[in-house]
Amino acid sequence: MSPAIKSCVQDRQLARFYAPQLDQHIESLSLAVEDFLGTVENNLPPRDFVQKGKLVCYGL
């Protein structure tokens, strides 16, 4: 097996291994963005705005 093909196979194995974690992180980040936008839409105080904004920036 050539090095390029071997590397490609290893990349696919890594992608399959990390796919569930990635899905979970995407879901968590999406919820954090929704919460953040809710603070904007509801004109919540700066304390809430900053707290939710940090969660989005840190990627939860």
PDB file of C-alpha atoms in Angstrom, residues 6-46:
ATOM      1  CA  LYS A   6      -2.295   4.470   3.863  1.00  0.00           C
ATOM      2  CA  SER A   7      -2.550   8.070   5.042  1.00  0.00           C
ATOM      3  CA  CYS A   8      -5.999   8.428   3.478  1.00  0.00           C
ATOM      4  CA  VAL A   9      -7.216   5.264   5.228  1.00  0.00           C
ATOM      5  CA  GLN A  10      -5.884   6.521   8.563  1.00  0.00           C
ATOM      6  CA  ASP A  11      -7.614   9.872   8.028  1.00  0.00           C
ATOM      7  CA  ARG A  12     -10.925   8.099   7.436  1.00  0.00           C
ATOM      8  CA  GLN A  13     -10.450   6.002  10.561  1.00  0.00           C
ATOM      9  CA  LEU A  14      -9.793   9.131  12.616  1.00  0.00           C
ATOM     10  CA  ALA A  15     -12.830  10.863  11.138  1.00  0.00           C
ATOM     11  CA  ARG A  16     -15.046   7.898  12.029  1.00  0.00           C
ATOM     12  CA  PHE A  17     -13.613   7.785  15.543  1.00  0.00           C
ATOM     13  CA  TYR A  18     -14.168  11.496  16.230  1.00  0.00           C
ATOM     14  CA  ALA A  19     -17.494  11.900  14.373  1.00  0.00           C
ATOM     15  CA  PRO A  20     -19.725  11.312  17.442  1.00  0.00           C
ATOM     16  CA  GLN A  21     -17.740  13.823  19.497  1.00  0.00           C
ATOM     17  CA  LEU A  22     -17.900  16.360  16.689  1.00  0.00           C
ATOM     18  CA  ASP A  23     -21.668  15.926  16.412  1.00  0.00           C
ATOM     19  CA  GLN A  24     -22.022  16.484  20.152  1.00  0.00           C
ATOM     20  CA  HIS A  25     -19.861  19.617  20.043  1.00  0.00           C
ATOM     21  CA  ILE A  26     -21.829  21.024  17.107  1.00  0.00           C
ATOM     22  CA  GLU A  27     -25.105  20.441  18.949  1.00  0.00           C
ATOM     23  CA  SER A  28     -23.779  22.101  22.119  1.00  0.00           C
ATOM     24  CA  LEU A  29     -22.439  25.075  20.190  1.00  0.00           C
ATOM     25  CA  SER A  30     -25.731  25.465  18.313  1.00  0.00           C
ATOM     26  CA  LEU A  31     -27.622  25.557  21.614  1.00  0.00           C
ATOM     27  CA  ALA A  32     -25.175  28.135  22.992  1.00  0.00           C
ATOM     28  CA  VAL A  33     -25.702  30.332  19.917  1.00  0.00           C
ATOM     29  CA  GLU A  34     -29.485  30.038  20.280  1.00  0.00           C
ATOM     30  CA  ASP A  35     -29.250  31.041  23.958  1.00  0.00           C
ATOM     31  CA  PHE A  36     -27.017  33.979  23.055  1.00  0.00           C
ATOM     32  CA  LEU A  37     -29.397  35.185  20.361  1.00  0.00           C
ATOM     33  CA  GLY A  38     -32.238  34.868  22.871  1.00  0.00           C
ATOM     34  CA  THR A  39     -30.466  37.349  25.159  1.00  0.00           C
ATOM     35  CA  VAL A  40     -30.221  39.800  22.270  1.00  0.00           C
ATOM     36  CA  GLU A  41     -33.837  39.358  21.157  1.00  0.00           C
ATOM     37  CA  ASN A  42     -35.163  39.683  24.712  1.00  0.00           C
ATOM     38  CA  ASN A  43     -32.939  42.647  25.625  1.00  0.00           C
ATOM     39  CA  LEU A  44     -31.577  40.860  28.675  1.00  0.00           C
ATOM     40  CA  PRO A  45     -29.102  42.678  30.929  1.00  0.00           C
ATOM     41  CA  PRO A  46     -25.400  42.857  30.021  1.00  0.00           C
TER      42      PRO A  46
END
